[in-house]
Amino acid sequence: MNDVKRVLFEQIKNFGTIIRISKYEERATYQSHYLGLVWQFLNPAIQIGIYYLVFGIGVNRGRLMEGTPYIIWMLIGIIAWFFINNSLLGGSNSIYSKVGMVSKMKFPVSILPTVNIASNFVSYRAMMGVLMASMFIFKVYPTIYWLQYLYYFICMMAFLFAFGILNSTITVLVRDYHIMLQSVLRLLFYLSGAIWNFQTLIQGEEHRWFIRVLELNPIYYIIEGFRDSFLSKAWFFEKGTQTIFFWSIITLIMIVGSHLHMKFRARFVDFI
């Protein structure tokens, strides 16, 4: 637990540095593009349009999903997925790709996964604005359930930070891990509930065990939590088993990731 406390303290102590580096990363990524930072919004918007045409109109044929227009139901899930996917992949490569910065500047490298999360947050914030406007157009109005969005947002950030510390460390030690993670995330996209409603897709009591397994996926827990909030379906404390399992996984990953990070980070440059 001392490793966890130290890593968390480094995030708090260097919060200003995290914000400054993330802003620099945003400008550096798109400085040679004519549209600049607009691509942070335009790129996911194009992908969302494609997924809606394929799954919303093609597969679902425009039907309502849980009493809500499919576009709204899908937006809630896929916006969260884009943020999670980009942060997991970027966080995994955050230390390895900054070998020059790590070797020449003195600051705790544990902040690099957090820098990546902060950089991706700009795009997430813009897409959430689109979601809010879309819900207003389709007459999905705020209710008291919306208050728990803050809880699930904290869940998402805790998930990304814990896995960011673990993944970034393992990627330095085993370079193939980053490539494997890309493949795993492609699979998880279809198992996270971002575009599929497994409750209606998988019928029959003999398959209920499969849904129960899918519900233990931390990403599924987060995405469904956002839908529970915005579509006013349920409170988070009504999912006792899933909630306990989610925070148990996050705690375990945080302990293991922090321990590995503190154990090897003095030799990161040598490994790279």
Tab-separated table of C-alpha atoms in Angstrom:
chain	number	residue	atom	x	y	z
A	1	MET	CA	0.000	0.000	0.000
A	2	ASN	CA	2.955	2.353	0.470
A	3	ASP	CA	3.607	2.163	-3.277
A	4	VAL	CA	-0.007	3.097	-3.998
A	5	LYS	CA	0.156	6.066	-1.623
A	6	ARG	CA	3.366	7.288	-3.204
A	7	VAL	CA	2.022	7.044	-6.746
A	8	LEU	CA	-1.196	8.839	-5.803
A	9	PHE	CA	0.759	11.554	-3.969
A	10	GLU	CA	2.874	12.121	-7.082
A	11	GLN	CA	-0.276	12.752	-9.134
A	12	ILE	CA	-1.554	15.332	-6.646
A	13	LYS	CA	1.807	17.036	-6.192
A	14	ASN	CA	2.421	17.300	-9.943
A	15	PHE	CA	-1.106	18.131	-11.054
A	16	GLY	CA	0.001	21.425	-12.603
A	17	THR	CA	2.744	19.662	-14.551
A	18	ILE	CA	0.236	17.098	-15.808
A	19	ILE	CA	-2.026	19.835	-17.190
A	20	ARG	CA	0.835	21.733	-18.849
A	21	ILE	CA	2.298	18.637	-20.531
A	22	SER	CA	-1.119	17.463	-21.702
A	23	LYS	CA	-1.812	20.843	-23.339
A	24	TYR	CA	1.559	20.707	-25.057
A	25	GLU	CA	0.824	17.176	-26.269
A	26	GLU	CA	-2.487	18.326	-27.775
A	27	ARG	CA	-0.855	21.156	-29.742
A	28	ALA	CA	2.119	19.040	-30.834
A	29	THR	CA	-0.097	16.222	-32.151
A	30	TYR	CA	-2.156	18.404	-34.489
A	31	GLN	CA	0.119	21.378	-35.183
A	32	SER	CA	0.879	20.253	-38.764
A	33	HIS	CA	-2.818	19.723	-39.615
A	34	TYR	CA	-4.946	22.452	-41.172
A	35	LEU	CA	-7.904	21.736	-38.886
A	36	GLY	CA	-5.707	21.371	-35.798
A	37	LEU	CA	-7.533	20.355	-32.634
A	38	VAL	CA	-10.811	20.081	-34.568
A	39	TRP	CA	-9.681	16.533	-35.436
A	40	GLN	CA	-10.081	15.556	-31.789
A	41	PHE	CA	-13.809	16.029	-32.331
A	42	LEU	CA	-14.088	15.251	-36.042
A	43	ASN	CA	-12.378	11.848	-35.987
A	44	PRO	CA	-14.655	10.228	-33.350
A	45	ALA	CA	-17.686	11.930	-34.935
A	46	ILE	CA	-16.944	10.223	-38.269
A	47	GLN	CA	-16.534	6.850	-36.550
A	48	ILE	CA	-19.794	7.318	-34.654
A	49	GLY	CA	-21.560	8.085	-37.937
A	50	ILE	CA	-20.234	4.867	-39.471
A	51	TYR	CA	-21.234	2.738	-36.461
A	52	TYR	CA	-24.720	4.252	-36.463
A	53	LEU	CA	-25.211	3.488	-40.158
A	54	VAL	CA	-24.043	-0.106	-39.710
A	55	PHE	CA	-25.567	-1.020	-36.350
A	56	GLY	CA	-28.309	1.568	-35.836
A	57	ILE	CA	-29.864	1.560	-39.287
A	58	GLY	CA	-28.444	-1.629	-40.808
A	59	VAL	CA	-28.655	-4.104	-37.926
A	60	ASN	CA	-31.137	-2.515	-35.533
A	61	ARG	CA	-33.259	-0.960	-38.330
A	62	GLY	CA	-33.868	2.216	-36.363
A	63	ARG	CA	-35.781	0.493	-33.559
A	64	LEU	CA	-35.868	1.928	-30.055
A	65	MET	CA	-33.380	0.535	-27.561
A	66	GLU	CA	-34.811	0.250	-24.052
A	67	GLY	CA	-37.420	2.853	-25.003
A	68	THR	CA	-34.757	5.286	-26.235
A	69	PRO	CA	-33.681	6.190	-29.799
A	70	TYR	CA	-30.734	3.963	-30.706
A	71	ILE	CA	-28.527	6.943	-31.560
A	72	ILE	CA	-28.783	8.233	-27.967
A	73	TRP	CA	-28.314	4.771	-26.470
A	74	MET	CA	-25.276	4.179	-28.671
A	75	LEU	CA	-23.743	7.628	-28.114
A	76	ILE	CA	-23.697	7.146	-24.334
A	77	GLY	CA	-21.753	3.919	-24.702
A	78	ILE	CA	-19.490	4.661	-27.623
A	79	ILE	CA	-18.297	8.063	-26.369
A	80	ALA	CA	-17.181	6.418	-23.137
A	81	TRP	CA	-15.582	3.593	-25.132
A	82	PHE	CA	-13.547	5.956	-27.326
A	83	PHE	CA	-12.193	7.719	-24.255
A	84	ILE	CA	-11.407	4.448	-22.477
A	85	ASN	CA	-9.840	2.823	-25.559
A	86	ASN	CA	-7.626	5.804	-26.429
A	87	SER	CA	-6.552	6.274	-22.819
A	88	LEU	CA	-5.704	2.596	-22.334
A	89	LEU	CA	-3.660	2.394	-25.537
A	90	GLY	CA	-1.998	5.772	-25.071
A	91	GLY	CA	-1.366	5.146	-21.395
A	92	SER	CA	0.200	1.790	-22.160
A	93	ASN	CA	2.747	3.446	-24.449
A	94	SER	CA	3.127	6.661	-22.422
A	95	ILE	CA	6.429	5.849	-20.675
A	96	TYR	CA	8.029	3.938	-23.545
A	97	SER	CA	7.315	6.724	-26.060
A	98	LYS	CA	8.764	9.392	-23.758
A	99	VAL	CA	12.186	7.815	-23.340
A	100	GLY	CA	13.910	11.100	-24.213
A	101	MET	CA	11.913	13.059	-21.660
A	102	VAL	CA	12.401	10.369	-19.022
A	103	SER	CA	16.194	10.384	-19.430
A	104	LYS	CA	16.700	14.168	-19.548
A	105	MET	CA	14.126	15.601	-17.146
A	106	LYS	CA	13.567	14.884	-13.478
A	107	PHE	CA	9.933	14.278	-12.659
A	108	PRO	CA	7.985	11.193	-11.542
A	109	VAL	CA	7.251	9.099	-14.623
A	110	SER	CA	4.107	7.833	-12.910
A	111	ILE	CA	2.368	11.007	-14.126
A	112	LEU	CA	2.805	10.095	-17.822
A	113	PRO	CA	-0.274	7.782	-18.000
A	114	THR	CA	-2.262	10.557	-16.307
A	115	VAL	CA	-0.969	13.073	-18.860
A	116	ASN	CA	-2.346	10.842	-21.597
A	117	ILE	CA	-5.740	10.651	-19.892
A	118	ALA	CA	-5.810	14.449	-19.558
A	119	SER	CA	-4.961	14.859	-23.256
A	120	ASN	CA	-7.820	12.563	-24.313
A	121	PHE	CA	-10.249	14.339	-22.003
A	122	VAL	CA	-10.510	17.298	-24.407
A	123	SER	CA	-12.076	15.106	-27.088
A	124	TYR	CA	-14.274	13.355	-24.523
A	125	ARG	CA	-15.568	16.680	-23.237
A	126	ALA	CA	-16.464	17.840	-26.759
A	127	MET	CA	-18.306	14.604	-27.536
A	128	MET	CA	-20.220	14.824	-24.264
A	129	GLY	CA	-21.419	18.239	-25.436
A	130	VAL	CA	-22.741	16.558	-28.588
A	131	LEU	CA	-24.475	13.929	-26.433
A	132	MET	CA	-26.159	16.576	-24.283
A	133	ALA	CA	-27.409	18.406	-27.385
A	134	SER	CA	-28.650	15.147	-28.938
A	135	MET	CA	-30.555	14.161	-25.799
A	136	PHE	CA	-32.222	17.565	-25.743
A	137	ILE	CA	-33.238	17.165	-29.418
A	138	PHE	CA	-34.708	13.715	-28.742
A	139	LYS	CA	-36.409	14.960	-25.549
A	140	VAL	CA	-34.330	12.980	-23.065
A	141	TYR	CA	-34.404	15.403	-20.157
A	142	PRO	CA	-32.395	15.464	-16.886
A	143	THR	CA	-33.637	13.567	-13.846
A	144	ILE	CA	-32.246	12.979	-10.367
A	145	TYR	CA	-30.497	9.853	-11.730
A	146	TRP	CA	-28.112	12.129	-13.636
A	147	LEU	CA	-26.393	12.965	-10.338
A	148	GLN	CA	-24.762	9.539	-10.245
A	149	TYR	CA	-22.917	10.331	-13.492
A	150	LEU	CA	-20.244	11.779	-11.201
A	151	TYR	CA	-19.871	8.414	-9.470
A	152	TYR	CA	-19.425	6.514	-12.730
A	153	PHE	CA	-17.047	9.179	-14.023
A	154	ILE	CA	-14.892	8.599	-10.933
A	155	CYS	CA	-15.115	4.858	-11.633
A	156	MET	CA	-13.890	5.437	-15.175
A	157	MET	CA	-10.979	7.629	-14.107
A	158	ALA	CA	-9.955	5.147	-11.371
A	159	PHE	CA	-10.086	2.323	-13.915
A	160	LEU	CA	-7.961	4.227	-16.450
A	161	PHE	CA	-5.417	5.351	-13.878
A	162	ALA	CA	-4.974	1.899	-12.315
A	163	PHE	CA	-4.588	0.171	-15.672
A	164	GLY	CA	-2.451	3.027	-16.978
A	165	ILE	CA	0.148	2.476	-14.250
A	166	LEU	CA	0.120	-1.293	-14.798
A	167	ASN	CA	0.077	-1.261	-18.607
A	168	SER	CA	2.739	1.424	-19.007
A	169	THR	CA	5.100	-0.511	-16.737
A	170	ILE	CA	4.563	-3.864	-18.424
A	171	THR	CA	4.990	-2.283	-21.882
A	172	VAL	CA	8.460	-1.066	-20.884
A	173	LEU	CA	9.393	-4.532	-19.604
A	174	VAL	CA	7.718	-6.526	-22.399
A	175	ARG	CA	7.290	-4.544	-25.617
A	176	ASP	CA	4.953	-7.144	-27.161
A	177	TYR	CA	2.398	-6.341	-24.453
A	178	HIS	CA	1.283	-3.147	-26.210
A	179	ILE	CA	0.536	-5.032	-29.432
A	180	MET	CA	-1.363	-7.703	-27.512
A	181	LEU	CA	-3.373	-4.999	-25.730
A	182	GLN	CA	-4.480	-3.567	-29.075
A	183	SER	CA	-5.906	-6.950	-30.073
A	184	VAL	CA	-7.612	-7.457	-26.718
A	185	LEU	CA	-9.274	-4.035	-26.920
A	186	ARG	CA	-10.618	-4.781	-30.394
A	187	LEU	CA	-12.360	-7.800	-28.902
A	188	LEU	CA	-13.532	-5.907	-25.827
A	189	PHE	CA	-15.224	-3.316	-28.042
A	190	TYR	CA	-17.839	-5.934	-28.943
A	191	LEU	CA	-18.011	-7.336	-25.403
A	192	SER	CA	-18.297	-4.014	-23.568
A	193	GLY	CA	-21.906	-3.248	-24.474
A	194	ALA	CA	-20.992	-0.104	-26.414
A	195	ILE	CA	-23.083	-1.087	-29.467
A	196	TRP	CA	-24.892	-4.251	-28.372
A	197	ASN	CA	-27.622	-4.751	-25.782
A	198	PHE	CA	-26.800	-8.218	-24.505
A	199	GLN	CA	-30.016	-8.416	-22.491
A	200	THR	CA	-32.101	-8.435	-25.681
A	201	LEU	CA	-29.495	-9.933	-28.016
A	202	ILE	CA	-28.937	-13.119	-25.981
A	203	GLN	CA	-32.208	-14.917	-25.312
A	204	GLY	CA	-32.945	-17.994	-23.235
A	205	GLU	CA	-32.259	-18.921	-19.635
A	206	GLU	CA	-29.501	-21.320	-20.656
A	207	HIS	CA	-27.421	-18.334	-21.791
A	208	ARG	CA	-27.981	-16.141	-18.728
A	209	TRP	CA	-24.646	-17.236	-17.247
A	210	PHE	CA	-22.881	-15.680	-20.232
A	211	ILE	CA	-24.554	-12.326	-19.573
A	212	ARG	CA	-23.566	-12.553	-15.902
A	213	VAL	CA	-19.939	-13.041	-16.952
A	214	LEU	CA	-20.091	-10.084	-19.350
A	215	GLU	CA	-21.512	-7.898	-16.579
A	216	LEU	CA	-18.337	-8.448	-14.558
A	217	ASN	CA	-16.324	-6.644	-17.243
A	218	PRO	CA	-15.249	-3.302	-15.664
A	219	ILE	CA	-15.797	-1.467	-18.967
A	220	TYR	CA	-19.300	-2.899	-19.224
A	221	TYR	CA	-19.970	-1.752	-15.663
A	222	ILE	CA	-18.921	1.810	-16.537
A	223	ILE	CA	-20.834	2.045	-19.817
A	224	GLU	CA	-24.024	0.568	-18.387
A	225	GLY	CA	-23.625	2.886	-15.409
A	226	PHE	CA	-23.653	5.908	-17.704
A	227	ARG	CA	-26.788	4.567	-19.389
A	228	ASP	CA	-28.411	3.936	-16.015
A	229	SER	CA	-27.702	7.570	-15.173
A	230	PHE	CA	-28.719	9.370	-18.380
A	231	LEU	CA	-31.648	7.093	-19.204
A	232	SER	CA	-32.870	7.022	-15.570
A	233	LYS	CA	-32.849	3.239	-15.183
A	234	ALA	CA	-31.216	2.358	-11.857
A	235	TRP	CA	-28.957	3.504	-9.009
A	236	PHE	CA	-25.426	2.186	-8.678
A	237	PHE	CA	-26.091	0.741	-5.201
A	238	GLU	CA	-28.703	-1.566	-6.749
A	239	LYS	CA	-25.798	-3.414	-8.419
A	240	GLY	CA	-24.151	-4.622	-5.251
A	241	THR	CA	-22.252	-7.608	-6.650
A	242	GLN	CA	-20.991	-5.774	-9.735
A	243	THR	CA	-19.957	-2.735	-7.683
A	244	ILE	CA	-17.986	-4.806	-5.163
A	245	PHE	CA	-16.338	-6.796	-7.950
A	246	PHE	CA	-15.437	-3.627	-9.890
A	247	TRP	CA	-13.724	-1.887	-6.967
A	248	SER	CA	-12.009	-5.130	-5.942
A	249	ILE	CA	-10.476	-5.404	-9.420
A	250	ILE	CA	-9.432	-1.745	-9.448
A	251	THR	CA	-7.838	-2.054	-6.005
A	252	LEU	CA	-5.942	-5.208	-6.998
A	253	ILE	CA	-4.707	-3.693	-10.280
A	254	MET	CA	-3.667	-0.497	-8.495
A	255	ILE	CA	-1.647	-2.403	-5.880
A	256	VAL	CA	0.075	-4.659	-8.431
A	257	GLY	CA	0.670	-1.839	-10.913
A	258	SER	CA	2.086	0.563	-8.311
A	259	HIS	CA	4.377	-2.124	-6.902
A	260	LEU	CA	5.784	-3.046	-10.328
A	261	HIS	CA	6.154	0.604	-11.262
A	262	MET	CA	8.105	1.532	-8.151
A	263	LYS	CA	10.218	-1.620	-8.380
A	264	PHE	CA	11.407	-1.116	-11.960
A	265	ARG	CA	11.140	2.587	-12.733
A	266	ALA	CA	14.741	3.371	-11.690
A	267	ARG	CA	15.777	1.070	-14.577
A	268	PHE	CA	13.184	2.122	-17.184
A	269	VAL	CA	15.801	3.794	-19.391
A	270	ASP	CA	17.927	0.645	-19.320
A	271	PHE	CA	14.975	-1.528	-20.365
A	272	ILE	CA	14.021	0.857	-23.154
